Structure formats: structure tokens, C-alpha cells
């Protein structure tokens, strides 16, 4: 006897429900896996982007710091570290024919100058304009205490004349500042006397690059000559001198008249 079995509707429904659940679980798992991958990719992209931003900001910070430091150095180097002073003194010239007349009032000659005094560099740069009432030449003068040199640039001739710095008649920059302060305040009577230097140009200097940056800037590409005191030259022939000129300025509480002679 053969038994024939038939699936009941309930069994079929259970089988279909089981298949639906398995399909739903499979889709959910796949979705979770895909979502995890997307999250990992997004996280990696965010981390990479954050790293690039940090490197960019760090690079910009270094560049900005370099610009600030470089700008400060350039400012410190190129901007003047000095104060420009202007003053005037008058001196009695006993060799002036007017003052040689007896019974007359003494005639004082004025000397005006501008001084760029740089205490940090231990230097004084003096500009003597064209004098109004004397026979001296306009000049630019440098007294370099670091190099121990004095340079005269005669603005009429265009030549430079160099000699060792005479510290017995040239005040250090700090004292010059005090002197100009007295002149500006009127606390110092600017009637004084004159000290004379008699110098001779003895040889031409071909290279001034070793005399310091300030003298180099003043005398480069100009004819430059070394000066010697006339009284120190043995066998000096006065007849060999063709021309002489004077430069007057006050590097002290008195006037210095520098007479320069050249063949």
C-alpha cells in the first residue's frame, strides 16, 4: 500500500518565510560590509587630508617666520642707526688780513657742518657744505675709530685723501653727540680757535677695499691718495707742490683746518 504525502500550506509558508529571512540577513550583512569599507575609505581620506593640511600649515609657518626674521635683519642692516646733527662754530683767524688790522673788532669766520654719528659703528660722517665766507672747500669726511682712519673727500676735486685717525684732535662719536647737543641747546659758546694741519699727498692708493665699508663707499671708483704730515717728510721739496687747498670742520670743541698739498 503506497502512501502519498502532500505538503500542507503551512509547511510551504514556513519554507518561504525561512528563505526570506535568509535573503534579508544576507543583504544586511553585505550592506554592513560595504558600509564598513566605505567608512574605512572615508576615514583614510580624512586622515590623509588632515596630514596634508598640517604639513601645509607647518610649511607656511616656517616661510612666515623666515620672512619676519629676514625682514628684521634687512631693516637692521639698511635702516640708519644714527642721528643727523647740524651745528655751527665761529673761529678767529689770526692769518686773515682783516684781523691783522689793529684797533678793529675781531672777525669770526663761521664753520657749518652736518654730522651723521653712528655710535654702534664707532664712526662719524661729517658733511661740510660750501662755506659762505672763507676759502675752504666743501668736503665729506669720515672718522672711523674701528679702522683708525680718516678720509677726506674734496667735493670740488672729487678726490679722496686718507690718513691715520688723529685721536688727539678728533672726539669719539659719543663725545661728538654731547658737543652737538650743547650747540643745539645754546649752552656752549660757539666762538673758538683753530688748529692747523699741514699735509701732503704722497702716493696714490689703488685699492680701498680693506679700509672698511664706510671709507670704501666714500672713495671707491675715485682717485685716492695717502696723506703725510709735512714736518715728517725728509727731504721734501716745497717747489714740487703745485697746488694746496683747505678743508675746515670741527671734530672737537675747536676748528681743525686741514691744508692738503699735492703735486
CSV table of C-alpha atoms in Angstrom, one decimal:
chain,number,residue,atom,x,y,z
A,1,UNK,CA,0.0,0.0,0.0
A,2,UNK,CA,1.5,3.2,-1.1
A,3,UNK,CA,1.1,6.4,0.9
A,4,UNK,CA,1.0,9.6,-0.9
A,5,UNK,CA,2.1,12.7,1.2
A,6,UNK,CA,1.1,16.2,0.3
A,7,UNK,CA,2.8,19.3,1.6
A,8,UNK,CA,0.4,21.3,3.6
A,9,UNK,CA,0.1,25.1,3.0
A,10,UNK,CA,1.6,25.7,6.5
A,11,UNK,CA,4.8,24.0,5.6
A,12,UNK,CA,5.1,25.9,2.3
A,13,UNK,CA,4.6,29.2,4.1
A,14,UNK,CA,7.3,28.3,6.7
A,15,UNK,CA,9.8,27.4,3.9
A,16,UNK,CA,9.1,30.7,2.1
A,17,UNK,CA,9.5,32.7,5.3
A,18,UNK,CA,12.8,31.0,6.1
A,19,UNK,CA,14.1,31.9,2.6
A,20,UNK,CA,13.0,35.5,3.0
A,21,UNK,CA,14.8,35.7,6.4
A,22,UNK,CA,18.0,34.3,4.9
A,23,UNK,CA,17.9,36.7,2.0
A,24,UNK,CA,17.3,39.7,4.4
A,25,UNK,CA,20.2,38.6,6.6
A,26,UNK,CA,22.4,38.2,3.5
A,27,UNK,CA,21.5,41.7,2.3
A,28,UNK,CA,22.1,43.2,5.7
A,29,UNK,CA,25.5,41.5,6.1
A,30,UNK,CA,26.5,42.7,2.6
A,31,UNK,CA,25.3,46.2,3.5
A,32,UNK,CA,27.3,46.2,6.7
A,33,UNK,CA,30.4,45.0,4.9
A,34,UNK,CA,30.1,47.7,2.3
A,35,UNK,CA,29.4,50.4,4.9
A,36,UNK,CA,32.5,49.3,6.8
A,37,UNK,CA,34.6,49.6,3.7
A,38,UNK,CA,33.2,53.0,2.9
A,39,UNK,CA,33.8,54.2,6.4
A,40,UNK,CA,37.4,53.0,6.3
A,41,UNK,CA,38.0,54.7,2.9
A,42,UNK,CA,36.4,57.9,4.2
A,43,UNK,CA,38.5,57.8,7.4
A,44,UNK,CA,41.7,57.2,5.4
A,45,UNK,CA,40.8,60.1,3.1
A,46,UNK,CA,40.1,62.4,6.1
A,47,UNK,CA,43.4,61.3,7.8
A,48,UNK,CA,45.3,61.9,4.6
A,49,UNK,CA,43.7,65.3,4.0
A,50,UNK,CA,44.4,66.3,7.7
A,51,UNK,CA,48.0,65.3,7.3
A,52,UNK,CA,48.4,67.4,4.1
A,53,UNK,CA,46.8,70.4,5.9
A,54,UNK,CA,49.1,70.1,8.8
A,55,UNK,CA,52.2,69.9,6.5
A,56,UNK,CA,50.9,72.9,4.5
A,57,UNK,CA,50.3,74.9,7.7
A,58,UNK,CA,53.8,73.9,9.1
A,59,UNK,CA,55.4,74.9,5.8
A,60,UNK,CA,53.6,78.3,5.8
A,61,UNK,CA,54.6,78.9,9.4
A,62,UNK,CA,58.3,78.3,8.5
A,63,UNK,CA,58.0,80.6,5.5
A,64,UNK,CA,56.3,83.3,7.5
A,65,UNK,CA,58.9,83.0,10.3
A,66,UNK,CA,61.7,83.3,7.7
A,67,UNK,CA,60.1,86.4,6.2
A,68,UNK,CA,59.8,88.0,9.6
A,69,UNK,CA,63.4,87.2,10.6
A,70,UNK,CA,64.7,88.2,7.2
A,71,UNK,CA,62.8,91.4,7.2
A,72,UNK,CA,64.1,92.3,10.6
A,73,UNK,CA,67.7,91.6,9.5
A,74,UNK,CA,67.3,93.7,6.4
A,75,UNK,CA,65.7,96.5,8.4
A,76,UNK,CA,68.5,96.4,10.9
A,77,UNK,CA,71.2,96.4,8.2
A,78,UNK,CA,69.8,99.0,5.8
A,79,UNK,CA,68.0,101.4,8.1
A,80,UNK,CA,70.2,104.1,9.6
A,81,UNK,CA,71.3,103.5,13.1
A,82,UNK,CA,72.3,107.1,13.6
A,83,UNK,CA,71.1,110.6,14.2
A,84,UNK,CA,71.9,113.5,11.9
A,85,UNK,CA,73.2,116.6,13.7
A,86,UNK,CA,73.8,120.1,12.5
A,87,UNK,CA,75.9,122.8,14.1
A,88,UNK,CA,77.9,125.9,13.6
A,89,UNK,CA,81.1,127.3,15.2
A,90,UNK,CA,82.9,130.5,14.6
A,91,UNK,CA,86.7,131.0,14.9
A,92,UNK,CA,89.1,133.8,15.0
A,93,UNK,CA,91.6,133.6,12.1
A,94,UNK,CA,94.8,135.4,13.0
A,95,UNK,CA,96.1,135.0,9.5
A,96,UNK,CA,93.1,136.8,8.0
A,97,UNK,CA,94.1,140.3,6.7
A,98,UNK,CA,91.0,141.8,8.3
A,99,UNK,CA,92.0,140.5,11.8
A,100,UNK,CA,95.6,141.7,11.3
A,101,UNK,CA,94.5,145.3,11.4
A,102,UNK,CA,95.0,146.9,14.8
A,103,UNK,CA,92.1,148.6,16.5
A,104,UNK,CA,89.4,146.7,14.7
A,105,UNK,CA,86.9,144.3,16.2
A,106,UNK,CA,87.8,140.6,15.8
A,107,UNK,CA,86.2,138.9,12.9
A,108,UNK,CA,85.0,135.4,13.4
A,109,UNK,CA,84.6,133.0,10.5
A,110,UNK,CA,81.7,130.6,10.6
A,111,UNK,CA,82.0,126.9,10.0
A,112,UNK,CA,78.8,124.9,9.5
A,113,UNK,CA,78.6,121.1,9.2
A,114,UNK,CA,76.2,118.2,9.4
A,115,UNK,CA,77.3,115.1,11.2
A,116,UNK,CA,76.0,111.5,10.8
A,117,UNK,CA,77.2,110.0,14.1
A,118,UNK,CA,76.9,106.2,14.5
A,119,UNK,CA,77.9,105.2,18.0
A,120,UNK,CA,77.2,101.5,17.3
A,121,UNK,CA,79.7,101.5,14.4
A,122,UNK,CA,82.1,103.9,16.2
A,123,UNK,CA,82.1,106.3,13.3
A,124,UNK,CA,81.4,109.9,12.5
A,125,UNK,CA,80.5,111.0,8.9
A,126,UNK,CA,80.7,114.8,8.5
A,127,UNK,CA,79.4,116.8,5.7
A,128,UNK,CA,80.9,120.3,5.2
A,129,UNK,CA,78.9,122.4,2.8
A,130,UNK,CA,80.2,125.1,0.6
A,131,UNK,CA,81.4,127.8,3.0
A,132,UNK,CA,79.9,131.3,2.7
A,133,UNK,CA,82.8,133.4,4.0
A,134,UNK,CA,86.0,131.5,3.7
A,135,UNK,CA,88.4,130.0,1.1
A,136,UNK,CA,88.0,126.4,2.2
A,137,UNK,CA,86.5,123.6,0.1
A,138,UNK,CA,83.3,121.6,0.7
A,139,UNK,CA,84.0,118.1,1.8
A,140,UNK,CA,82.7,114.8,3.1
A,141,UNK,CA,84.8,113.4,6.0
A,142,UNK,CA,84.8,110.1,7.7
A,143,UNK,CA,86.4,109.5,11.1
A,144,UNK,CA,86.4,105.7,11.5
A,145,UNK,CA,87.5,104.7,15.0
A,146,UNK,CA,87.2,101.0,14.3
A,147,UNK,CA,89.7,101.2,11.4
A,148,UNK,CA,91.7,104.0,12.9
A,149,UNK,CA,91.4,106.0,9.6
A,150,UNK,CA,90.3,109.4,8.4
A,151,UNK,CA,89.1,110.0,4.9
A,152,UNK,CA,88.6,113.4,3.2
A,153,UNK,CA,86.6,113.6,0.0
A,154,UNK,CA,87.1,117.0,-1.6
A,155,UNK,CA,83.8,117.7,-3.3
A,156,UNK,CA,85.4,120.2,-5.7
A,157,UNK,CA,88.2,118.0,-6.9
A,158,UNK,CA,86.4,114.6,-6.5
A,159,UNK,CA,89.5,113.0,-4.9
A,160,UNK,CA,89.8,111.1,-1.7
A,161,UNK,CA,92.7,111.7,0.8
A,162,UNK,CA,93.4,109.2,3.6
A,163,UNK,CA,95.4,109.3,6.7
A,164,UNK,CA,95.6,107.6,10.2
A,165,UNK,CA,93.0,108.9,12.6
A,166,UNK,CA,94.4,111.6,14.9
A,167,UNK,CA,92.6,110.9,18.2
A,168,UNK,CA,94.2,113.9,19.8
A,169,UNK,CA,92.0,116.2,17.8
A,170,UNK,CA,89.0,114.1,16.9
A,171,UNK,CA,86.4,113.3,19.5
A,172,UNK,CA,84.9,109.8,19.8
A,173,UNK,CA,81.3,109.6,18.5
A,174,UNK,CA,79.8,109.7,22.0
A,175,UNK,CA,81.6,112.9,22.8
A,176,UNK,CA,80.6,114.4,19.5
A,177,UNK,CA,77.0,113.7,20.2
A,178,UNK,CA,77.3,115.6,23.5
A,179,UNK,CA,79.1,118.5,21.7
A,180,UNK,CA,76.3,118.9,19.2
A,181,UNK,CA,73.8,118.7,22.0
A,182,UNK,CA,75.4,121.7,23.6
A,183,UNK,CA,75.5,123.6,20.4
A,184,UNK,CA,71.8,122.9,19.8
A,185,UNK,CA,70.8,124.0,23.3
A,186,UNK,CA,72.9,127.1,23.3
A,187,UNK,CA,74.8,126.0,26.4
A,188,UNK,CA,78.1,126.2,24.5
A,189,UNK,CA,79.5,129.4,23.2
A,190,UNK,CA,80.5,128.6,19.6
A,191,UNK,CA,83.4,131.1,19.4
A,192,UNK,CA,86.6,129.1,19.4
A,193,UNK,CA,90.1,128.8,18.0
A,194,UNK,CA,91.6,126.9,15.1
A,195,UNK,CA,94.1,124.0,15.0
A,196,UNK,CA,96.0,123.6,11.7
A,197,UNK,CA,97.2,120.5,9.9
A,198,UNK,CA,99.7,120.7,7.1
A,199,UNK,CA,99.5,117.6,5.0
A,200,UNK,CA,100.9,116.3,1.7
A,201,UNK,CA,99.5,113.7,-0.7
A,202,UNK,CA,102.5,111.3,-1.1
A,203,UNK,CA,101.2,108.3,-3.1
A,204,UNK,CA,98.1,107.0,-4.8
A,205,UNK,CA,96.1,104.2,-3.2
A,206,UNK,CA,94.8,101.8,-5.8
A,207,UNK,CA,92.6,99.6,-3.6
A,208,UNK,CA,90.5,100.9,-0.7
A,209,UNK,CA,88.5,97.7,-0.1
A,210,UNK,CA,90.5,96.9,3.1
A,211,UNK,CA,89.8,100.2,4.7
A,212,UNK,CA,86.3,99.4,5.9
A,213,UNK,CA,82.9,99.6,4.3
A,214,UNK,CA,82.3,103.3,5.0
A,215,UNK,CA,85.5,104.5,3.5
A,216,UNK,CA,85.1,102.1,0.6
A,217,UNK,CA,81.6,103.5,-0.1
A,218,UNK,CA,83.0,107.1,0.0
A,219,UNK,CA,86.2,106.5,-2.0
A,220,UNK,CA,85.5,103.6,-4.3
A,221,UNK,CA,86.0,104.5,-8.0
A,222,UNK,CA,87.7,107.7,-7.1
A,223,UNK,CA,91.3,108.7,-7.1
A,224,UNK,CA,92.6,108.2,-3.6
A,225,UNK,CA,95.9,109.4,-2.0
A,226,UNK,CA,97.7,108.8,1.2
A,227,UNK,CA,98.4,111.8,3.3
A,228,UNK,CA,101.5,112.5,5.4
A,229,UNK,CA,102.4,115.4,7.7
A,230,UNK,CA,104.7,117.8,6.0
A,231,UNK,CA,107.1,118.0,9.0
A,232,UNK,CA,107.6,114.3,8.9
A,233,UNK,CA,108.7,114.2,5.3
A,234,UNK,CA,112.5,114.2,5.0
A,235,UNK,CA,114.0,116.0,2.0
A,236,UNK,CA,110.6,117.3,1.0
A,237,UNK,CA,110.8,119.7,-2.0
A,238,UNK,CA,108.4,122.6,-1.4
A,239,UNK,CA,108.9,123.7,-5.0
A,240,UNK,CA,107.4,120.4,-6.2
A,241,UNK,CA,104.0,121.5,-4.8
A,242,UNK,CA,101.7,122.8,-7.5
A,243,UNK,CA,98.5,123.4,-5.5
A,244,UNK,CA,97.1,123.4,-2.0
A,245,UNK,CA,93.6,123.8,-0.6
A,246,UNK,CA,92.0,123.8,2.8
A,247,UNK,CA,89.1,121.9,4.5
A,248,UNK,CA,87.7,123.2,7.8
A,249,UNK,CA,85.5,121.3,10.2
A,250,UNK,CA,85.1,120.9,13.9
A,251,UNK,CA,85.6,117.3,15.2
A,252,UNK,CA,86.2,118.8,18.7
A,253,UNK,CA,85.5,121.9,20.6
A,254,UNK,CA,87.8,123.8,18.2
A,255,UNK,CA,88.1,124.1,14.4
A,256,UNK,CA,90.5,121.9,12.5
A,257,UNK,CA,91.9,123.4,9.3
A,258,UNK,CA,93.4,120.7,7.1
A,259,UNK,CA,95.7,122.0,4.4
A,260,UNK,CA,96.3,119.5,1.7
A,261,UNK,CA,99.0,120.0,-0.9
A,262,UNK,CA,99.6,117.9,-4.0
A,263,UNK,CA,102.0,117.9,-6.9
